[in-house]
Structure formats: structure tokens, C-alpha cells
Amino acid sequence: MVRLSKKVEYGLIAIRHIAAHPSDVVTAKEIADKYQIPYELLAKVLQRLSREGLITSQQGVRGGYSLTKNPNEITVSMIINAIEGNSLAIAQCMTEGPESCDVFNVCTIKSPLSKVQANIENAFDTMTLAQIV
Amino acid sequence: MVRLSKKVEYGLIAIRHIAAHPSDVVTAKEIADKYQIPYELLAKVLQRLSREGLITSQQGVRGGYSLTKNPNEITVSMIINAIEGNSLAIAQCMTEGPESCDVFNVCTIKSPLSKVQANIENAFDTMTLAQIV
DNA sequence: CCTAAATAGGACTTAACAAGTCGGAGTTCG
DNA sequence: CGAACTCCGACTTGTTAAGTCCTATTTAGG
């Protein structure tokens, strides 16, 4: 199955919401309530996005989150990477590092799949937050 | 993370191997040995492909698997669907049926993601076995 | 300066699903 | 018949995602 994780879904929904309210500082609770997302989990996702510099957090009573860049400077790729950490790999033989493809003495499907992967990466790369809002 | 399952990986490797040996009847064991795939699991995958009509199985002593169609008539999509059963859905809100998107009162990311998904589907749809062999 | 409301973040538990295993039945050929 | 092979469902295991819990830390406001 090819599917984004819940965290990424939540992250996309959340950052879109933040982008849609540029003049406000939005709290995690507000987003969790509105979209029926588990608060604790959403908070973690927002912390990730904040740590990676896609959004700014402000602690304290009137705190919350807001964007650091223009929506057209934030790509879906950046959001996915911020949340997932590791890079996208459609199949095991697409990963970098030691546990890569050497398991298969002849990994016959690597080159065709890499094209599909490039395709997907490109789609996520070129899609910005501005297009989602 | 966006990744194909091991079963799909194994299925692709296997059916590619079968396609690469058009005059032979290939056994599951042969494939399992060559690509270091767990035999039982591979057998299951091949059974799926056989049930879905992509390959033919022949029981008995000189049995094994062979293609039913020309390699250019078999798309990667068909292979994935045969093995996974359920259709590709990049996010929960892309699925059909009751557990779909009504969880979110406003699923704000559905329409942008559907474009990415169409993109992926198209890539898998247009790639045939003939291109992989 | 105390409190309420917010983020920060590690540790943990649970749930879901993929991966892999097992046992037995059916089929074909020599 | 018996060996070699496929077929298939049920089962176990392992991994990872998803979700929870608890305790800090920050900060505005009365």
C-alpha cells in the first residue's frame, strides 16, 4: 500500500489551517478540536514542524503557532520531510545505506521503480502550501 | 512514509522473472532461491497473481508458473491491485466507503492530494511489464 | 508572584498490519 | 503408488504507526 502516515495527514491539515489564518496565532487545541485530531499527537506534529523551522511557536498564555515563510515557499515535500525525518523510498531497494539493495543479488526492479519514485517526489516538491489553502 | 509492501516488491520481481523466461515454466522455489525471498510468502503472492489471472499455475511434478498475457498487456497497477486487493489511496480521505473522510468535518486536503494520487496512479498504470523486463 | 493557558518533549502503551510460518489438501507425472 | 509440485487458509510473530501519559517550561494577566 502506498499511503501517507496519519502524522503527515494531520500536519498537512494543521499547517494549511495556520496558513489560512495568517493574522492569528493558532493553538494546537483549536486545530485538534476543529478537525477531530487527537490533541497530544497533533501537538507532537506541530513541535516537529516548529523544530524544523516551518512554523514558529510562542509559549505562554496567548501562545500558539504561526508561519515563518510565505505559503508559496513551503512545499509539501518540506512538510513530509519535517514530520517523517527519513526520506521517501517507494521500495526497500530505493533506500540509501547498508540495509539497501544488497539483499537481492540482482535487484531487477530498481531502475523502473526509481522513475515512479522520481515522479512522486516531483509532485510533492512542486506542490506548495499556497496551492492548498 | 510512502512505500510499497514487501509482497508487491516480491510480486514485481517474480513476475518480471517469469516474463524474462517466456519459454519456461518457472517454479516458486526457483524464484525464491534466486532472489532470496521466503518461499512460503512468495508462493502466496504467486497464488494471488494466479487467482487474478495475471499468470497461470500448473500443478504437479513439472508444474510452475507462466504468463497468460503479453508483457505489454500487464501493467504495474494490475500487479499491485492483484496483490494488495484494495485500491491505492494516498490518504485516508482518499478511500471509498464508510470509513472515508466524514471523520473530518472539513477535509481540507482532499482535493490537492487527489492530484498527487492521480499522478501516482497514472505512473503505475502506464508502466507495463514489457518495460521492466 | 501566583495561576491559568499554552508549548516541549521523553517514555510508555496500544493497535494495526505487514511479514513470515505451518499443516494439510489437491494435482500431475513417471 | 510416490515424489514433486502447487494451493490455500489459519496461525504466529515482528515491526511500526498511532495514541496516551506525565512532567517540565514559558508567559500573559490579575
Tab-separated table of C-alpha atoms (C1' of nucleotides) in Angstrom:
chain	number	residue	atom	x	y	z
A	1	MET	CA	0.000	0.000	0.000
A	2	VAL	CA	1.179	3.460	-0.783
A	3	ARG	CA	-0.071	5.812	1.866
A	4	LEU	CA	0.973	8.850	3.835
A	5	SER	CA	1.083	8.434	7.592
A	6	LYS	CA	-1.553	9.917	9.865
A	7	LYS	CA	1.053	12.301	11.206
A	8	VAL	CA	1.621	13.708	7.760
A	9	GLU	CA	-2.107	13.980	7.154
A	10	TYR	CA	-2.516	15.826	10.420
A	11	GLY	CA	0.465	18.002	9.663
A	12	LEU	CA	-0.892	18.992	6.293
A	13	ILE	CA	-4.307	19.799	7.690
A	14	ALA	CA	-2.778	21.784	10.538
A	15	ILE	CA	-0.312	23.838	8.558
A	16	ARG	CA	-2.961	24.537	5.973
A	17	HIS	CA	-5.197	25.840	8.736
A	18	ILE	CA	-2.413	28.021	10.064
A	19	ALA	CA	-1.747	29.355	6.602
A	20	ALA	CA	-5.428	30.111	6.180
A	21	HIS	CA	-5.351	32.343	9.270
A	22	PRO	CA	-2.292	34.488	8.675
A	23	SER	CA	-3.181	37.232	11.133
A	24	ASP	CA	-3.884	34.926	14.068
A	25	VAL	CA	-1.730	32.857	16.360
A	26	VAL	CA	-3.393	29.453	16.238
A	27	THR	CA	-3.294	26.995	19.134
A	28	ALA	CA	-2.945	23.242	18.875
A	29	LYS	CA	-6.144	22.753	20.811
A	30	GLU	CA	-8.062	24.876	18.340
A	31	ILE	CA	-6.907	22.724	15.435
A	32	ALA	CA	-7.438	19.453	17.285
A	33	ASP	CA	-11.000	20.423	18.122
A	34	LYS	CA	-11.896	21.630	14.694
A	35	TYR	CA	-10.586	18.619	12.787
A	36	GLN	CA	-11.145	15.933	15.426
A	37	ILE	CA	-7.455	15.143	15.715
A	38	PRO	CA	-6.013	13.670	18.957
A	39	TYR	CA	-4.556	16.665	20.732
A	40	GLU	CA	-1.373	15.066	22.045
A	41	LEU	CA	-0.450	13.639	18.686
A	42	LEU	CA	-1.136	16.856	16.874
A	43	ALA	CA	0.954	18.746	19.406
A	44	LYS	CA	3.880	16.484	18.596
A	45	VAL	CA	3.479	17.039	14.908
A	46	LEU	CA	3.388	20.798	15.401
A	47	GLN	CA	6.503	20.607	17.559
A	48	ARG	CA	8.247	18.826	14.722
A	49	LEU	CA	7.194	21.434	12.218
A	50	SER	CA	8.348	24.116	14.606
A	51	ARG	CA	11.710	22.486	15.260
A	52	GLU	CA	12.284	22.221	11.528
A	53	GLY	CA	11.550	25.888	11.124
A	54	LEU	CA	8.407	25.702	9.045
A	55	ILE	CA	6.330	27.358	11.742
A	56	THR	CA	7.058	29.459	14.815
A	57	SER	CA	5.786	28.625	18.247
A	58	GLN	CA	5.028	31.044	21.002
A	59	GLN	CA	4.680	29.704	24.509
A	60	GLY	CA	2.570	31.090	27.277
A	61	VAL	CA	-0.991	32.163	27.747
A	62	ARG	CA	-1.624	33.849	24.416
A	63	GLY	CA	0.746	31.477	22.619
A	64	GLY	CA	0.301	29.293	19.579
A	65	TYR	CA	1.704	28.755	16.114
A	66	SER	CA	2.166	30.833	13.016
A	67	LEU	CA	4.005	30.537	9.706
A	68	THR	CA	7.587	31.627	9.232
A	69	LYS	CA	7.557	31.829	5.458
A	70	ASN	CA	5.199	32.663	2.679
A	71	PRO	CA	2.865	29.802	1.794
A	72	ASN	CA	4.381	29.632	-1.656
A	73	GLU	CA	7.796	28.963	-0.137
A	74	ILE	CA	6.629	25.877	1.724
A	75	THR	CA	6.324	22.687	-0.310
A	76	VAL	CA	4.521	19.521	0.634
A	77	SER	CA	7.907	17.806	0.463
A	78	MET	CA	9.238	20.052	3.185
A	79	ILE	CA	6.288	19.212	5.400
A	80	ILE	CA	6.637	15.471	4.860
A	81	ASN	CA	10.359	15.549	5.495
A	82	ALA	CA	9.954	17.639	8.623
A	83	ILE	CA	7.496	15.152	10.087
A	84	GLU	CA	8.850	11.833	8.854
A	85	GLY	CA	12.515	12.658	9.061
A	86	ASN	CA	13.676	9.916	6.765
A	87	SER	CA	13.359	10.458	3.083
A	88	LEU	CA	10.776	8.954	0.817
A	89	ALA	CA	11.550	5.498	-0.544
A	90	ILE	CA	8.984	3.625	-2.529
A	91	ALA	CA	10.691	0.264	-2.051
A	92	GLN	CA	13.433	-1.077	0.155
A	93	CYS	CA	15.890	-1.084	-2.697
A	94	MET	CA	15.375	2.669	-3.027
A	95	THR	CA	16.776	3.445	0.399
A	96	GLU	CA	20.285	4.624	0.952
A	97	GLY	CA	22.663	2.973	3.358
A	98	PRO	CA	23.758	-0.540	4.312
A	99	GLU	CA	20.345	-2.191	4.523
A	100	SER	CA	19.706	-1.227	0.959
A	101	CYS	CA	19.503	-3.489	-2.013
A	102	ASP	CA	22.385	-5.886	-1.487
A	103	VAL	CA	19.903	-8.367	-0.065
A	104	PHE	CA	18.813	-9.132	-3.579
A	105	ASN	CA	21.720	-10.383	-5.592
A	106	VAL	CA	20.018	-8.958	-8.620
A	107	CYS	CA	17.544	-6.264	-7.825
A	108	THR	CA	15.736	-6.304	-11.102
A	109	ILE	CA	13.076	-3.765	-10.313
A	110	LYS	CA	15.203	-0.928	-9.049
A	111	SER	CA	15.527	1.144	-12.158
A	112	PRO	CA	11.889	1.106	-13.224
A	113	LEU	CA	10.686	1.921	-9.733
A	114	SER	CA	13.090	4.774	-9.417
A	115	LYS	CA	11.251	6.508	-12.227
A	116	VAL	CA	7.964	6.180	-10.429
A	117	GLN	CA	9.564	7.478	-7.302
A	118	ALA	CA	11.039	10.475	-9.056
A	119	ASN	CA	7.571	11.156	-10.328
A	120	ILE	CA	6.082	11.148	-6.860
A	121	GLU	CA	8.880	13.220	-5.408
A	122	ASN	CA	8.413	15.773	-8.107
A	123	ALA	CA	4.711	16.025	-7.377
A	124	PHE	CA	5.342	16.662	-3.692
A	125	ASP	CA	8.179	19.008	-4.479
A	126	THR	CA	6.277	21.298	-6.747
A	127	MET	CA	3.121	21.492	-4.675
A	128	THR	CA	3.246	24.424	-2.269
A	129	LEU	CA	1.118	25.380	0.674
A	130	ALA	CA	-0.224	28.310	-1.309
A	131	GLN	CA	-1.898	25.860	-3.677
A	132	ILE	CA	-3.585	24.031	-0.847
A	133	VAL	CA	-5.023	26.960	1.081
B	1	MET	CA	6.169	7.037	4.637
B	2	VAL	CA	5.153	6.164	1.149
B	3	ARG	CA	6.225	2.648	0.388
B	4	LEU	CA	5.130	-0.448	-1.476
B	5	SER	CA	4.730	-3.581	0.615
B	6	LYS	CA	7.224	-6.413	0.507
B	7	LYS	CA	4.594	-8.550	-1.146
B	8	VAL	CA	4.357	-6.125	-4.020
B	9	GLU	CA	8.125	-5.954	-4.273
B	10	TYR	CA	8.321	-9.733	-4.351
B	11	GLY	CA	5.473	-9.904	-6.835
B	12	LEU	CA	7.162	-7.481	-9.185
B	13	ILE	CA	10.451	-9.295	-9.005
B	14	ALA	CA	8.758	-12.639	-9.544
B	15	ILE	CA	6.536	-11.711	-12.443
B	16	ARG	CA	9.416	-9.935	-14.085
B	17	HIS	CA	11.441	-13.106	-13.793
B	18	ILE	CA	8.620	-15.147	-15.280
B	19	ALA	CA	8.300	-12.677	-18.127
B	20	ALA	CA	12.015	-12.887	-18.739
B	21	HIS	CA	11.762	-16.642	-19.274
B	22	PRO	CA	8.831	-16.927	-21.666
B	23	SER	CA	9.593	-20.425	-22.867
B	24	ASP	CA	9.964	-21.978	-19.424
B	25	VAL	CA	7.553	-22.879	-16.677
B	26	VAL	CA	9.109	-21.288	-13.608
B	27	THR	CA	8.682	-22.699	-10.109
B	28	ALA	CA	8.234	-20.678	-6.969
B	29	LYS	CA	11.246	-22.336	-5.426
B	30	GLU	CA	13.443	-21.268	-8.304
B	31	ILE	CA	12.467	-17.638	-7.824
B	32	ALA	CA	12.723	-17.794	-4.051
B	33	ASP	CA	16.229	-19.189	-4.267
B	34	LYS	CA	17.457	-16.769	-6.851
B	35	TYR	CA	16.220	-13.610	-5.150
B	36	GLN	CA	16.440	-14.726	-1.513
B	37	ILE	CA	12.714	-14.397	-0.941
B	38	PRO	CA	10.960	-16.507	1.739
B	39	TYR	CA	9.460	-19.355	-0.217
B	40	GLU	CA	6.110	-19.582	1.546
B	41	LEU	CA	5.464	-15.892	1.232
B	42	LEU	CA	6.404	-15.815	-2.401
B	43	ALA	CA	4.135	-18.792	-3.039
B	44	LYS	CA	1.265	-16.814	-1.602
B	45	VAL	CA	1.997	-13.846	-3.774
B	46	LEU	CA	2.153	-16.050	-6.852
B	47	GLN	CA	-1.134	-17.642	-5.873
B	48	ARG	CA	-2.690	-14.223	-5.733
B	49	LEU	CA	-1.360	-13.311	-9.128
B	50	SER	CA	-2.639	-16.608	-10.456
B	51	ARG	CA	-6.116	-16.164	-8.990
B	52	GLU	CA	-6.320	-12.725	-10.536
B	53	GLY	CA	-5.447	-14.168	-13.888
B	54	LEU	CA	-2.124	-12.476	-14.474
B	55	ILE	CA	-0.247	-15.755	-14.502
B	56	THR	CA	-1.192	-19.403	-14.916
B	57	SER	CA	-0.274	-22.079	-12.449
B	58	GLN	CA	0.330	-25.661	-13.367
B	59	GLN	CA	0.326	-28.211	-10.598
B	60	GLY	CA	2.222	-31.437	-10.425
B	61	VAL	CA	5.748	-32.570	-10.978
B	62	ARG	CA	6.703	-30.371	-13.911
B	63	GLY	CA	4.460	-27.598	-12.702
B	64	GLY	CA	5.127	-23.920	-12.177
B	65	TYR	CA	4.031	-20.531	-13.369
B	66	SER	CA	3.863	-18.773	-16.697
B	67	LEU	CA	2.313	-15.619	-18.078
B	68	THR	CA	-1.183	-15.519	-19.502
B	69	LYS	CA	-0.818	-12.298	-21.450
B	70	ASN	CA	1.815	-10.429	-23.324
B	71	PRO	CA	4.140	-8.436	-21.081
B	72	ASN	CA	2.901	-5.229	-22.654
B	73	GLU	CA	-0.639	-6.031	-21.585
B	74	ILE	CA	0.266	-6.277	-17.911
B	75	THR	CA	0.651	-3.007	-16.036
B	76	VAL	CA	2.262	-2.442	-12.677
B	77	SER	CA	-1.146	-1.285	-11.480
B	78	MET	CA	-2.631	-4.651	-12.271
B	79	ILE	CA	0.083	-6.369	-10.287
B	80	ILE	CA	-0.336	-4.105	-7.274
B	81	ASN	CA	-4.096	-4.466	-7.294
B	82	ALA	CA	-3.891	-8.216	-7.642
B	83	ILE	CA	-1.631	-8.491	-4.616
B	84	GLU	CA	-2.973	-5.771	-2.351
B	85	GLY	CA	-6.606	-6.171	-3.239
B	86	ASN	CA	-7.726	-2.773	-2.042
B	87	SER	CA	-7.079	0.106	-4.306
B	88	LEU	CA	-4.367	2.659	-3.867
B	89	ALA	CA	-5.193	5.513	-1.503
B	90	ILE	CA	-2.565	8.019	-0.560
B	91	ALA	CA	-4.509	9.215	2.491
B	92	GLN	CA	-7.480	8.038	4.467
B	93	CYS	CA	-9.723	10.654	2.912
B	94	MET	CA	-8.976	9.148	-0.495
B	95	THR	CA	-10.568	5.827	0.325
B	96	GLU	CA	-14.056	4.886	-0.715
B	97	GLY	CA	-16.654	3.603	1.690
B	98	PRO	CA	-17.951	4.424	5.159
B	99	GLU	CA	-14.654	4.929	6.942
B	100	SER	CA	-13.754	7.574	4.449
B	101	CYS	CA	-13.462	11.257	5.061
B	102	ASP	CA	-16.533	12.043	7.136
B	103	VAL	CA	-14.346	11.779	10.202
B	104	PHE	CA	-13.036	15.215	9.409
B	105	ASN	CA	-15.867	17.662	9.298
B	106	VAL	CA	-13.870	19.602	6.797
B	107	CYS	CA	-11.282	17.570	4.960
B	108	THR	CA	-9.270	20.443	3.644
B	109	ILE	CA	-6.523	18.476	1.976
B	110	LYS	CA	-8.587	16.107	-0.108
B	111	SER	CA	-8.585	17.909	-3.400
B	112	PRO	CA	-4.886	18.763	-3.568
B	113	LEU	CA	-3.878	15.249	-2.566
B	114	SER	CA	-6.136	13.714	-5.147
B	115	LYS	CA	-3.988	15.313	-7.821
B	116	VAL	CA	-0.865	13.735	-6.425
B	117	GLN	CA	-2.638	10.436	-6.234
B	118	ALA	CA	-3.817	10.644	-9.821
B	119	ASN	CA	-0.232	11.286	-10.717
B	120	ILE	CA	0.973	8.163	-8.968
B	121	GLU	CA	-1.828	6.034	-10.343
B	122	ASN	CA	-1.014	7.195	-13.813
B	123	ALA	CA	2.614	6.262	-13.382
B	124	PHE	CA	1.735	2.747	-12.265
B	125	ASP	CA	-0.938	2.475	-14.914
B	126	THR	CA	1.228	3.294	-17.863
B	127	MET	CA	4.187	1.178	-16.816
B	128	THR	CA	3.938	-2.298	-18.294
B	129	LEU	CA	5.833	-5.454	-17.607
B	130	ALA	CA	7.422	-5.177	-21.008
B	131	GLN	CA	9.220	-2.038	-19.866
B	132	ILE	CA	10.628	-3.762	-16.831
B	133	VAL	CA	11.961	-6.942	-18.393
C	1	DC	C1'	4.065	36.482	42.395
C	2	DC	C1'	0.736	33.253	41.560
C	3	DT	C1'	-2.171	30.991	38.336
C	4	DA	C1'	-4.028	29.546	34.046
C	5	DA	C1'	-3.012	28.515	29.424
C	6	DA	C1'	-0.061	27.350	26.323
C	7	DT	C1'	4.156	24.717	24.151
C	8	DA	C1'	8.155	20.974	24.810
C	9	DG	C1'	9.321	16.526	24.917
C	10	DG	C1'	10.545	11.968	26.665
C	11	DA	C1'	8.622	7.497	27.944
C	12	DC	C1'	5.250	4.448	27.542
C	13	DT	C1'	1.175	1.530	25.849
C	14	DT	C1'	-1.862	0.017	22.435
C	15	DA	C1'	-3.455	-1.213	17.968
C	16	DA	C1'	-2.882	-2.285	13.298
C	17	DC	C1'	-0.821	-4.511	9.805
C	18	DA	C1'	2.858	-6.486	7.365
C	19	DA	C1'	5.773	-10.453	7.303
C	20	DG	C1'	6.534	-14.883	7.870
C	21	DT	C1'	5.216	-19.912	9.293
C	22	DC	C1'	2.651	-24.178	9.472
C	23	DG	C1'	-0.154	-28.012	8.212
C	24	DG	C1'	-2.779	-30.286	5.221
C	25	DA	C1'	-5.080	-30.968	0.751
C	26	DG	C1'	-5.071	-31.392	-4.174
C	27	DT	C1'	-2.677	-32.399	-8.708
C	28	DT	C1'	0.353	-34.399	-12.084
C	29	DC	C1'	3.857	-37.230	-13.954
C	30	DG	C1'	6.901	-41.206	-14.085
D	1	DC	C1'	1.776	-45.504	-5.785
D	2	DG	C1'	5.024	-41.908	-4.576
D	3	DA	C1'	7.631	-37.881	-5.415
D	4	DA	C1'	7.435	-33.172	-6.695
D	5	DC	C1'	4.888	-29.567	-7.014
D	6	DT	C1'	1.025	-26.058	-6.386
D	7	DC	C1'	-2.980	-24.424	-3.463
D	8	DC	C1'	-4.929	-22.280	0.461
D	9	DG	C1'	-6.483	-20.931	4.837
D	10	DA	C1'	-5.269	-20.373	9.558
D	11	DC	C1'	-1.948	-19.103	12.632
D	12	DT	C1'	2.140	-16.678	14.925
D	13	DT	C1'	5.471	-13.190	15.081
D	14	DG	C1'	7.594	-8.697	14.469
D	15	DT	C1'	7.552	-4.028	13.350
D	16	DT	C1'	5.787	0.262	13.173
D	17	DA	C1'	2.320	3.579	13.403
D	18	DA	C1'	-0.870	5.669	16.481
D	19	DG	C1'	-2.115	7.287	20.571
D	20	DT	C1'	-1.529	8.278	25.754
D	21	DC	C1'	0.638	9.919	29.933
D	22	DC	C1'	3.348	12.653	32.696
D	23	DT	C1'	6.231	16.262	33.827
D	24	DA	C1'	8.687	20.323	32.588
D	25	DT	C1'	8.910	25.200	30.863
D	26	DT	C1'	7.230	29.568	29.303
D	27	DT	C1'	4.386	33.670	29.651
D	28	DA	C1'	0.484	36.952	29.985
D	29	DG	C1'	-2.512	38.861	33.216
D	30	DG	C1'	-4.858	39.785	37.590
